[in-house]
Amino acid sequence: MKGSKQFKGIWIPAHIWEELDLTCQERCLWAQIDIFTGEGSGYYKTNEQASEELGISPRQVSRAFAKLETMGPIAVEKT
């Protein structure tokens, strides 16, 4: 489709990749959040959407969000 963006991959910045206390899925989630939250925008995917993309359960996604929030790189706002 002309004009629509097509997913081409994910870039994992070095500071995320080198965080050895994280699993690969946690790094990928953080990298995805990092991509979507530039220039004041937010990350608005549900745990179910993230779980489908990462191939892990929604519970694992919830734990990953909690771990990233505890570590400090993200802040979770619930609506």
Tab-separated table of C-alpha atoms in Angstrom, residues 9-41:
chain	number	residue	atom	x	y	z
A	9	GLY	CA	12.833	-4.750	11.811
A	10	ILE	CA	13.879	-3.513	15.191
A	11	TRP	CA	16.991	-1.628	16.216
A	12	ILE	CA	18.365	-2.445	19.664
A	13	PRO	CA	20.552	0.390	20.948
A	14	ALA	CA	23.845	-0.593	22.587
A	15	HIS	CA	22.780	0.597	26.052
A	16	ILE	CA	19.820	-1.796	25.905
A	17	TRP	CA	21.697	-4.697	24.296
A	18	GLU	CA	24.477	-4.506	26.891
A	19	GLU	CA	22.072	-4.689	29.853
A	20	LEU	CA	22.978	-8.251	30.835
A	21	ASP	CA	20.414	-8.420	33.665
A	22	LEU	CA	17.662	-8.560	31.029
A	23	THR	CA	16.440	-11.478	28.948
A	24	CYS	CA	16.368	-11.160	25.170
A	25	GLN	CA	12.597	-10.646	25.289
A	26	GLU	CA	12.975	-7.877	27.885
A	27	ARG	CA	15.586	-6.169	25.727
A	28	CYS	CA	13.339	-6.418	22.667
A	29	LEU	CA	10.398	-4.983	24.611
A	30	TRP	CA	12.511	-2.079	25.878
A	31	ALA	CA	13.874	-1.451	22.372
A	32	GLN	CA	10.342	-1.420	20.980
A	33	ILE	CA	9.227	0.995	23.702
A	34	ASP	CA	12.274	3.156	22.943
A	35	ILE	CA	11.327	3.333	19.260
A	36	PHE	CA	7.711	4.353	19.921
A	37	THR	CA	8.375	6.889	22.682
A	38	GLY	CA	10.519	9.371	20.798
A	39	GLU	CA	9.546	13.030	20.627
A	40	GLY	CA	7.050	12.930	23.494
A	41	SER	CA	4.899	10.095	22.183
